[in-house]
XYZ file of N, CA, C and O in Angstrom:
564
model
N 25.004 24.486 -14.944
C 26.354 24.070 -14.677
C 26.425 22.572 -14.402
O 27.417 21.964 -14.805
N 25.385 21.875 -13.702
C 25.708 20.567 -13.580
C 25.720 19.951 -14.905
O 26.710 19.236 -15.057
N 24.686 20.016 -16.238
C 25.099 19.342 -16.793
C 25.713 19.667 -17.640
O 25.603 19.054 -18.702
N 26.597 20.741 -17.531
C 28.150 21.098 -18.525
C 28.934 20.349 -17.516
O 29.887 19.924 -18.169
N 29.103 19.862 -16.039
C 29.998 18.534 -15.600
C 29.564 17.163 -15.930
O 30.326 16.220 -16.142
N 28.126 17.127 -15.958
C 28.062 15.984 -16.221
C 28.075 15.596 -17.683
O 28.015 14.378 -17.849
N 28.136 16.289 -18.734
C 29.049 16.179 -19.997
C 30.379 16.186 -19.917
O 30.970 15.409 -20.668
N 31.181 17.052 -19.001
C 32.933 16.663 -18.884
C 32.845 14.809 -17.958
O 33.785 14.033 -17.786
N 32.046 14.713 -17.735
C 32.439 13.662 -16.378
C 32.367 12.560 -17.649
O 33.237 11.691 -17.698
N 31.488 12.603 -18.508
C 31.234 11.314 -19.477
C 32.356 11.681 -20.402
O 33.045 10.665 -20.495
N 32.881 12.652 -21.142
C 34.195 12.799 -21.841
C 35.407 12.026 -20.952
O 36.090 11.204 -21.564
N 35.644 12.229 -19.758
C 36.318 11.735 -18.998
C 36.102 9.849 -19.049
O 36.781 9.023 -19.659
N 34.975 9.658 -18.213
C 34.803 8.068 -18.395
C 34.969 7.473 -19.538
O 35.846 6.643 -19.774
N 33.729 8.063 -20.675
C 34.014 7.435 -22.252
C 34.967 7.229 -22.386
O 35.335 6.080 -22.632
N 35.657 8.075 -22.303
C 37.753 8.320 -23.156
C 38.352 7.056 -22.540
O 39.107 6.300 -23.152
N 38.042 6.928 -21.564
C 39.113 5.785 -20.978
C 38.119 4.749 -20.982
O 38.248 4.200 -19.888
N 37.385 4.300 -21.489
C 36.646 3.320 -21.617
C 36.618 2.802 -22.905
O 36.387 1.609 -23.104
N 36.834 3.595 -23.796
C 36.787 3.789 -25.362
C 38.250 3.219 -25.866
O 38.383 2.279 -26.650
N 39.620 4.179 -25.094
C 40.795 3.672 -25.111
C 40.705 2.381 -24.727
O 41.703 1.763 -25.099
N 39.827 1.623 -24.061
C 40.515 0.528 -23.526
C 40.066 -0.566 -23.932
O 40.349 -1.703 -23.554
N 39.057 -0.075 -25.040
C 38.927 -1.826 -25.942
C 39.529 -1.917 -26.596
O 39.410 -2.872 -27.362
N 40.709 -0.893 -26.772
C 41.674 -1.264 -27.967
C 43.308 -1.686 -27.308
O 44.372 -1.805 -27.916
N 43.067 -1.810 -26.162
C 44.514 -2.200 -25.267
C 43.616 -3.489 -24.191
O 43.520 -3.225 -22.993
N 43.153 -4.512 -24.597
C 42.697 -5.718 -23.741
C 44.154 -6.557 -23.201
O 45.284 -6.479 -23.683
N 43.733 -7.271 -22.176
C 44.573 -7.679 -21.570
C 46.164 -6.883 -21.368
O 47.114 -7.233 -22.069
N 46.253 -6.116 -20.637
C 47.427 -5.690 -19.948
C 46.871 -4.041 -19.964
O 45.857 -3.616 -20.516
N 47.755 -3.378 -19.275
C 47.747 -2.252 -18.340
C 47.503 -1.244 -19.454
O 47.643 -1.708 -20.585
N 47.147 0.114 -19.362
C 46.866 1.290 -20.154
C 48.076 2.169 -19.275
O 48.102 2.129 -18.045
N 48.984 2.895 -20.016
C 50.204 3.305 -19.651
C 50.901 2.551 -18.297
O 51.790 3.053 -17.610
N 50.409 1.501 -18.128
C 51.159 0.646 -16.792
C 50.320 0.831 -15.361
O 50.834 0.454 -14.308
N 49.221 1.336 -15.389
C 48.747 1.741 -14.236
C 46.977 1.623 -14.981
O 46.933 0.506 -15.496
N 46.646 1.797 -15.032
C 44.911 1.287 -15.221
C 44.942 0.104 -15.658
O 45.566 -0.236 -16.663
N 44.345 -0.553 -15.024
C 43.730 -1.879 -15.702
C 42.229 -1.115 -16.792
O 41.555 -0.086 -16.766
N 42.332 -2.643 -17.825
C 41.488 -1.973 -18.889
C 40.944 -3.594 -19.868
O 41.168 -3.915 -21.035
N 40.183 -4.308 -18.763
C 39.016 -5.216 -19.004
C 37.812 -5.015 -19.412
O 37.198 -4.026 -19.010
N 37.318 -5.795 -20.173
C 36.295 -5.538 -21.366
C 35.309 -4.935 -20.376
O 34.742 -3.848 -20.479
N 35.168 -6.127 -19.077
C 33.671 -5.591 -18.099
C 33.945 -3.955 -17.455
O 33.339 -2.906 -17.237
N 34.894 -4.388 -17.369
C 35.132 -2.128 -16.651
C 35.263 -1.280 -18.263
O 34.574 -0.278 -18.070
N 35.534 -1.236 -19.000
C 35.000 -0.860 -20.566
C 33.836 -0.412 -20.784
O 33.387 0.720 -20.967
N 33.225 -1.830 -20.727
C 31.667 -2.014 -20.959
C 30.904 -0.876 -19.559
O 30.096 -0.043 -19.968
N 31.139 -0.895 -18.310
C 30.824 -0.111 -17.791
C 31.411 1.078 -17.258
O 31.172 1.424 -16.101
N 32.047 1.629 -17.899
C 32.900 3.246 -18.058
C 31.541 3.671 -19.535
O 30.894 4.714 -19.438
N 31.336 2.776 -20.668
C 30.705 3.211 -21.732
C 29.115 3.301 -21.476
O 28.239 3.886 -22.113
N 29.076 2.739 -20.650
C 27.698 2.703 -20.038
C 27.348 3.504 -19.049
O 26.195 3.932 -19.005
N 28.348 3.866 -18.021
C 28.034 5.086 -17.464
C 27.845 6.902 -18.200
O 27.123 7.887 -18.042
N 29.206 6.393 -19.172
C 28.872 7.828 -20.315
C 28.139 7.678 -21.128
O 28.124 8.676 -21.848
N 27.386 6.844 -21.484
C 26.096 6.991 -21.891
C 24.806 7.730 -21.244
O 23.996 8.455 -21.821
N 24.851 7.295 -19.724
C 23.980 8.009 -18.966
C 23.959 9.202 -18.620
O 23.121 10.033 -18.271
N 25.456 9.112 -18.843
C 25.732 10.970 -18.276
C 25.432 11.685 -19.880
O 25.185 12.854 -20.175
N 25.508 10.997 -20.366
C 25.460 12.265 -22.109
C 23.682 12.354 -22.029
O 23.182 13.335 -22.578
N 23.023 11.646 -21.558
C 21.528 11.768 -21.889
C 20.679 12.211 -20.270
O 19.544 12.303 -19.804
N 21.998 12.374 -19.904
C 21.633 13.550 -18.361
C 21.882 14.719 -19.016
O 21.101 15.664 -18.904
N 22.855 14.780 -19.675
C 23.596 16.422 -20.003
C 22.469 16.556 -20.957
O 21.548 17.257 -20.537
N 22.273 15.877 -22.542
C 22.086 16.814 -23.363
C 20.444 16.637 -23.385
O 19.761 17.661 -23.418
N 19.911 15.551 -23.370
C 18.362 15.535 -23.060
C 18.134 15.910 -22.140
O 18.634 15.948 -21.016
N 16.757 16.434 -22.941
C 15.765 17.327 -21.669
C 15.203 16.851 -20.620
O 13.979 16.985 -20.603
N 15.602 16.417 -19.870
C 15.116 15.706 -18.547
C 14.785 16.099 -17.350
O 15.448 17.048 -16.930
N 13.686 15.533 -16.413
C 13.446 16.526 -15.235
C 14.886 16.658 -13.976
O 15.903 15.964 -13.982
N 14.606 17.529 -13.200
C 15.541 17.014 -12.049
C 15.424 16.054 -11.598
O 16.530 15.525 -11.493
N 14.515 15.346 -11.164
C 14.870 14.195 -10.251
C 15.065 13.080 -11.633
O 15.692 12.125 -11.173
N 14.821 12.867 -12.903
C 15.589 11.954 -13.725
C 17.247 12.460 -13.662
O 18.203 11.685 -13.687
N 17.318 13.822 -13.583
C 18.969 14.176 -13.835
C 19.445 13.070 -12.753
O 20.424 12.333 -12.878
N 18.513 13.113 -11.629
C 19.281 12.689 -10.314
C 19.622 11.330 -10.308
O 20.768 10.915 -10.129
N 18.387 10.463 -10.552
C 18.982 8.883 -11.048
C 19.559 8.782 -11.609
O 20.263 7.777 -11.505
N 19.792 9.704 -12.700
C 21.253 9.039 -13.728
C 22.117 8.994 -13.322
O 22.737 7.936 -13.220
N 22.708 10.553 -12.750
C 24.043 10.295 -12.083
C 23.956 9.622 -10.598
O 24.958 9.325 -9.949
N 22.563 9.416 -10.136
C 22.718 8.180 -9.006
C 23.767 7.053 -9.611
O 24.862 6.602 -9.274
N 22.833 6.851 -10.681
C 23.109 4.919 -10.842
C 24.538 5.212 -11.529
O 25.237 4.214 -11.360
N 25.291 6.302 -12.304
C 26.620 6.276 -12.238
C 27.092 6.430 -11.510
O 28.168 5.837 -11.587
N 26.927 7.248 -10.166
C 28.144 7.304 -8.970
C 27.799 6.167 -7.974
O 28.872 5.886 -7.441
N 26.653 5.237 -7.372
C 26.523 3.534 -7.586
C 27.416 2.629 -8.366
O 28.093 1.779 -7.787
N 27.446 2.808 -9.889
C 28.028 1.823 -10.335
C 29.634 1.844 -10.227
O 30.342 0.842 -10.330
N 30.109 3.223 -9.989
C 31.402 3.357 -9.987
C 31.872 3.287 -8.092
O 32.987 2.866 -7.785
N 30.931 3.721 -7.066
C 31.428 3.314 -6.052
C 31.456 1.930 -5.735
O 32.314 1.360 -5.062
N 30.497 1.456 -6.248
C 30.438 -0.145 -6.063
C 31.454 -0.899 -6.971
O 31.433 -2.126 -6.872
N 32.013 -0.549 -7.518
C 33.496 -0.977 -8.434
C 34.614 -0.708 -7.358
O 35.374 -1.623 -7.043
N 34.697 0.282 -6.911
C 35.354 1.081 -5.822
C 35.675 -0.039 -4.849
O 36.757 -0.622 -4.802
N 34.507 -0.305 -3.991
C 34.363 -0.759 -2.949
C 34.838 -2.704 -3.058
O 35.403 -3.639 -2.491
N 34.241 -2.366 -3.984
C 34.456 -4.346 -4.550
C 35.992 -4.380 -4.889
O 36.603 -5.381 -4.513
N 36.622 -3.485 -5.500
C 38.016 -3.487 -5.733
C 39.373 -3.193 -4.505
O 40.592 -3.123 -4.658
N 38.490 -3.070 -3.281
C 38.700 -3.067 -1.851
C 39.306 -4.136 -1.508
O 40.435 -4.444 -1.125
N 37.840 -4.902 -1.829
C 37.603 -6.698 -1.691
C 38.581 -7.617 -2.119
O 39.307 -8.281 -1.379
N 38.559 -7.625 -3.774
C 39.343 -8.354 -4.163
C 39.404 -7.393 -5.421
O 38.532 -6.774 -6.030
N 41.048 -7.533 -5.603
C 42.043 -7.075 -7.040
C 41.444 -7.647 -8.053
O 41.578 -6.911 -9.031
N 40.839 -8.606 -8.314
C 40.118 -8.853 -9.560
C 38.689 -9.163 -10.045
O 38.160 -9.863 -10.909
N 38.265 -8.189 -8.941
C 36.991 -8.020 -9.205
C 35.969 -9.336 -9.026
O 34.856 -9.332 -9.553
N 36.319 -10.141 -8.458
C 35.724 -11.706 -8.609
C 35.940 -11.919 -10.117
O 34.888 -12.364 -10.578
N 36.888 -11.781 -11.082
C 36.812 -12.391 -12.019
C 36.457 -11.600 -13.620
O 36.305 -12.048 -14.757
N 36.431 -10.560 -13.170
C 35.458 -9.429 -13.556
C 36.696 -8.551 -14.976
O 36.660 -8.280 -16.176
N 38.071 -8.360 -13.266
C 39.298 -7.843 -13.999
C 40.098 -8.218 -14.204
O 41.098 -7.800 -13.621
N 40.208 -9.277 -15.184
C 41.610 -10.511 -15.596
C 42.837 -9.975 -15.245
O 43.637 -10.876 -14.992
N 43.489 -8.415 -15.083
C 44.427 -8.053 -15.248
C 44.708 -7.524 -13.687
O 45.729 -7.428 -13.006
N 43.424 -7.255 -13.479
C 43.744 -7.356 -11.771
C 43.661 -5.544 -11.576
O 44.002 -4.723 -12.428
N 43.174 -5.291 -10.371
C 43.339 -3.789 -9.839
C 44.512 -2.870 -9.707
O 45.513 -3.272 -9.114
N 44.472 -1.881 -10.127
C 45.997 -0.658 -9.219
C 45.344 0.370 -8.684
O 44.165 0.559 -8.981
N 45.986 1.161 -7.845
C 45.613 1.707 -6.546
C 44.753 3.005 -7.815
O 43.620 3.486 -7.812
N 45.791 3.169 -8.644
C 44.666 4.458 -9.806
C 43.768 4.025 -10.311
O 42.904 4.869 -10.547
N 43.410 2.457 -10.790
C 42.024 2.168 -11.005
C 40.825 2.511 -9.534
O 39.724 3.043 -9.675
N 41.440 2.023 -8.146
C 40.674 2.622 -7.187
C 40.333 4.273 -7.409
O 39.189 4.726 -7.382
N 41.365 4.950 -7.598
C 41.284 6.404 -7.498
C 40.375 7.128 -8.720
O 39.593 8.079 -8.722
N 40.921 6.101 -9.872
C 39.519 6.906 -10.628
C 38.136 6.203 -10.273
O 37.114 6.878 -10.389
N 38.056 4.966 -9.873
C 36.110 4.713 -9.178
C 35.907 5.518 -8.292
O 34.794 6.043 -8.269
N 36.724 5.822 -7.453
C 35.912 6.611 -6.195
C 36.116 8.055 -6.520
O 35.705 8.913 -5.738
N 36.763 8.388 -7.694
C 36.775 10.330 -7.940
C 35.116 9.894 -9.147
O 33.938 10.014 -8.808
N 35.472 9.567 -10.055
C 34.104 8.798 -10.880
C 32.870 9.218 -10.668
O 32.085 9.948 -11.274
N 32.850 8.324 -9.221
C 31.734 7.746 -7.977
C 31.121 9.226 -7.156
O 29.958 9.581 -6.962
N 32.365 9.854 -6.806
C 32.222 11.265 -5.883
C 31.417 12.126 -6.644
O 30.297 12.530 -6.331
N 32.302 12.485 -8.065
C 32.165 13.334 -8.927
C 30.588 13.281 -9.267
O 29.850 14.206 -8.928
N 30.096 12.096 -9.987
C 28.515 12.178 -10.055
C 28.012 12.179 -8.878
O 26.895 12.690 -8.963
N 28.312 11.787 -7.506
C 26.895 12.291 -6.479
C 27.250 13.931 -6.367
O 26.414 14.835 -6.390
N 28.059 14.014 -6.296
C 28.123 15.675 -5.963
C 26.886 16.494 -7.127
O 25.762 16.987 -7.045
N 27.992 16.235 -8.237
C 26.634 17.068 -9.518
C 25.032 16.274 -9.692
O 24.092 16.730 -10.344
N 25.043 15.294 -9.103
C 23.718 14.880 -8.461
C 23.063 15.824 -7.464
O 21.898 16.151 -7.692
N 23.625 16.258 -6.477
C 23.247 16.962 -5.617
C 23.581 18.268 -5.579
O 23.573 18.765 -4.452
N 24.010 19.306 -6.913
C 23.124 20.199 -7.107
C 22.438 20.644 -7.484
O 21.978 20.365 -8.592
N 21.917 21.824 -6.531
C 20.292 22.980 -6.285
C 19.897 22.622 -7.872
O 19.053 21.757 -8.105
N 20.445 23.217 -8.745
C 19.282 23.531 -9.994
C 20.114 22.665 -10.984
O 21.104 23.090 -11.578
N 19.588 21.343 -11.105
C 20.446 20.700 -12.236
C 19.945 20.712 -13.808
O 20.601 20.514 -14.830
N 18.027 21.128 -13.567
C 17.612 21.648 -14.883
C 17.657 22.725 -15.390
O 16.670 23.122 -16.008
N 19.111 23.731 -15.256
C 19.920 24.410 -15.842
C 19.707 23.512 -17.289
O 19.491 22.317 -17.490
N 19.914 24.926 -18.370
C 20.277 24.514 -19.494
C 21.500 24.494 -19.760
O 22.150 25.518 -19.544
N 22.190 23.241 -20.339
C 23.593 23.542 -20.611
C 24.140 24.815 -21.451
O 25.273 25.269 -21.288
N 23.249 25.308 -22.320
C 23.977 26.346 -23.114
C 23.116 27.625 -22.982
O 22.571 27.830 -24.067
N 22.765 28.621 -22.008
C 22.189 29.191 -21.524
C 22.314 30.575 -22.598
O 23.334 31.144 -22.989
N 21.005 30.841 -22.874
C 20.728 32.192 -24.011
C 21.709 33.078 -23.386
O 21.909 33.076 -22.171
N 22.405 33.937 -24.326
C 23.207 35.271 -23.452
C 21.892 36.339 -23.255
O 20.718 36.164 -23.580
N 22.292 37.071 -22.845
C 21.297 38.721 -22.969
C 21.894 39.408 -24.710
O 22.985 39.068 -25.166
N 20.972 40.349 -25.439
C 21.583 40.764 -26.308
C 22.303 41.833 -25.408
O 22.020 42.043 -24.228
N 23.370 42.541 -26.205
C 24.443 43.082 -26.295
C 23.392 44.759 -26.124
O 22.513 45.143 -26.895
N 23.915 45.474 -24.820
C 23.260 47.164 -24.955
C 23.779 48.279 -26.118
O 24.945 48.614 -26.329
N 22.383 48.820 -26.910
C 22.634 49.144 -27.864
C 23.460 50.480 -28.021
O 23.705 50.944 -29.135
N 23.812 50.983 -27.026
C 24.995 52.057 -26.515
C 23.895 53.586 -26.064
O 24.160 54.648 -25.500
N 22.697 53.042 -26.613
C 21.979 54.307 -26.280
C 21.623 54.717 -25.065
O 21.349 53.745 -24.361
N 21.494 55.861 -24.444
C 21.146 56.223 -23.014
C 19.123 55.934 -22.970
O 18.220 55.720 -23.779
N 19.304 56.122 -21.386
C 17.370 55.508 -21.371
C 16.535 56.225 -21.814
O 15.402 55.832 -21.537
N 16.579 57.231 -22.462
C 15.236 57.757 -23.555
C 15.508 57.394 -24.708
O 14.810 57.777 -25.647
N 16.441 56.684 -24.869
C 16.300 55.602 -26.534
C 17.111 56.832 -27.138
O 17.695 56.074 -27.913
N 17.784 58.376 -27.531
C 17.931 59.291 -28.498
C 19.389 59.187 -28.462
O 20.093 59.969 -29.102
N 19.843 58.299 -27.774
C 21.510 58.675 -28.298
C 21.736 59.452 -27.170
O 22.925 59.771 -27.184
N 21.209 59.879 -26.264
C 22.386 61.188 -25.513
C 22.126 60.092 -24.122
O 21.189 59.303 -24.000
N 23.313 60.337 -23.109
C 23.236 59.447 -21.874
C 23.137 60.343 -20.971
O 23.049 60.019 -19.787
């Protein structure tokens, strides 16, 4: 299960990271800012999360990945506290939903960082299907 989130969490980041090299300078529906450097690292965090999810990796690699994404997005978070434009970072300047998606972002990977069994396989074998027969194999139950 973690890394079927941490494949939604990078659909999530990518998408709006992806949307937003094609809307530079000014707002994404009026409320996200959408600067090349927060771009560049929304695409870089879903990068990490797609090669948490779909490569075979141990747990504690699952765990640095989405460390250093829920790091890079709280520390966006926290700096966007500081100052609205990032030192320079976000020409267009911060809104309170650019805060809200770093720190949901940020949350979202430590949490699926920190669960129990993250070397779950994402697409887990089913059981075959019972062949309707009763337990001496002859058809009668």
């Amino acid at each position: 299960m973690a890394k079927s989130l941490a494949l939604l969490l990078a659909m999530v980041i990518g998408g709006h990271g992806l949307l937003g090299l094609f809307i530079e300078g000014e707002h994404l529906l009026g409320i996200f800012s959408v600067d090349i450097t927060l771009d560049l690292i929304y695409l870089g965090s879903a990068a990490l999360l797609i090669v948490a999810a779909v490569v075979d990796v141990s747990p504690v690699t699952f765990r640095i990945l989405l460390g250093v994404v829920a790091a890079s997005q709280l520390v966006l978070g926290f700096a966007g506290l500081t100052d609205q434009h990032l030192y320079g970072a976000a020409h267009t300047g911060l809104t309170l939903m650019d805060q809200l998606v770093f720190f949901a972002n940020g949350g979202a990977a430590l949490v699926i960082a920190l669960f129990p069994h993250p070397q779950l396989a994402l697409w887990e074998e089913q059981a075959e299907p019972a062949s309707g027969r009763g337990a001496r194999g002859n058809g009668v139950g």
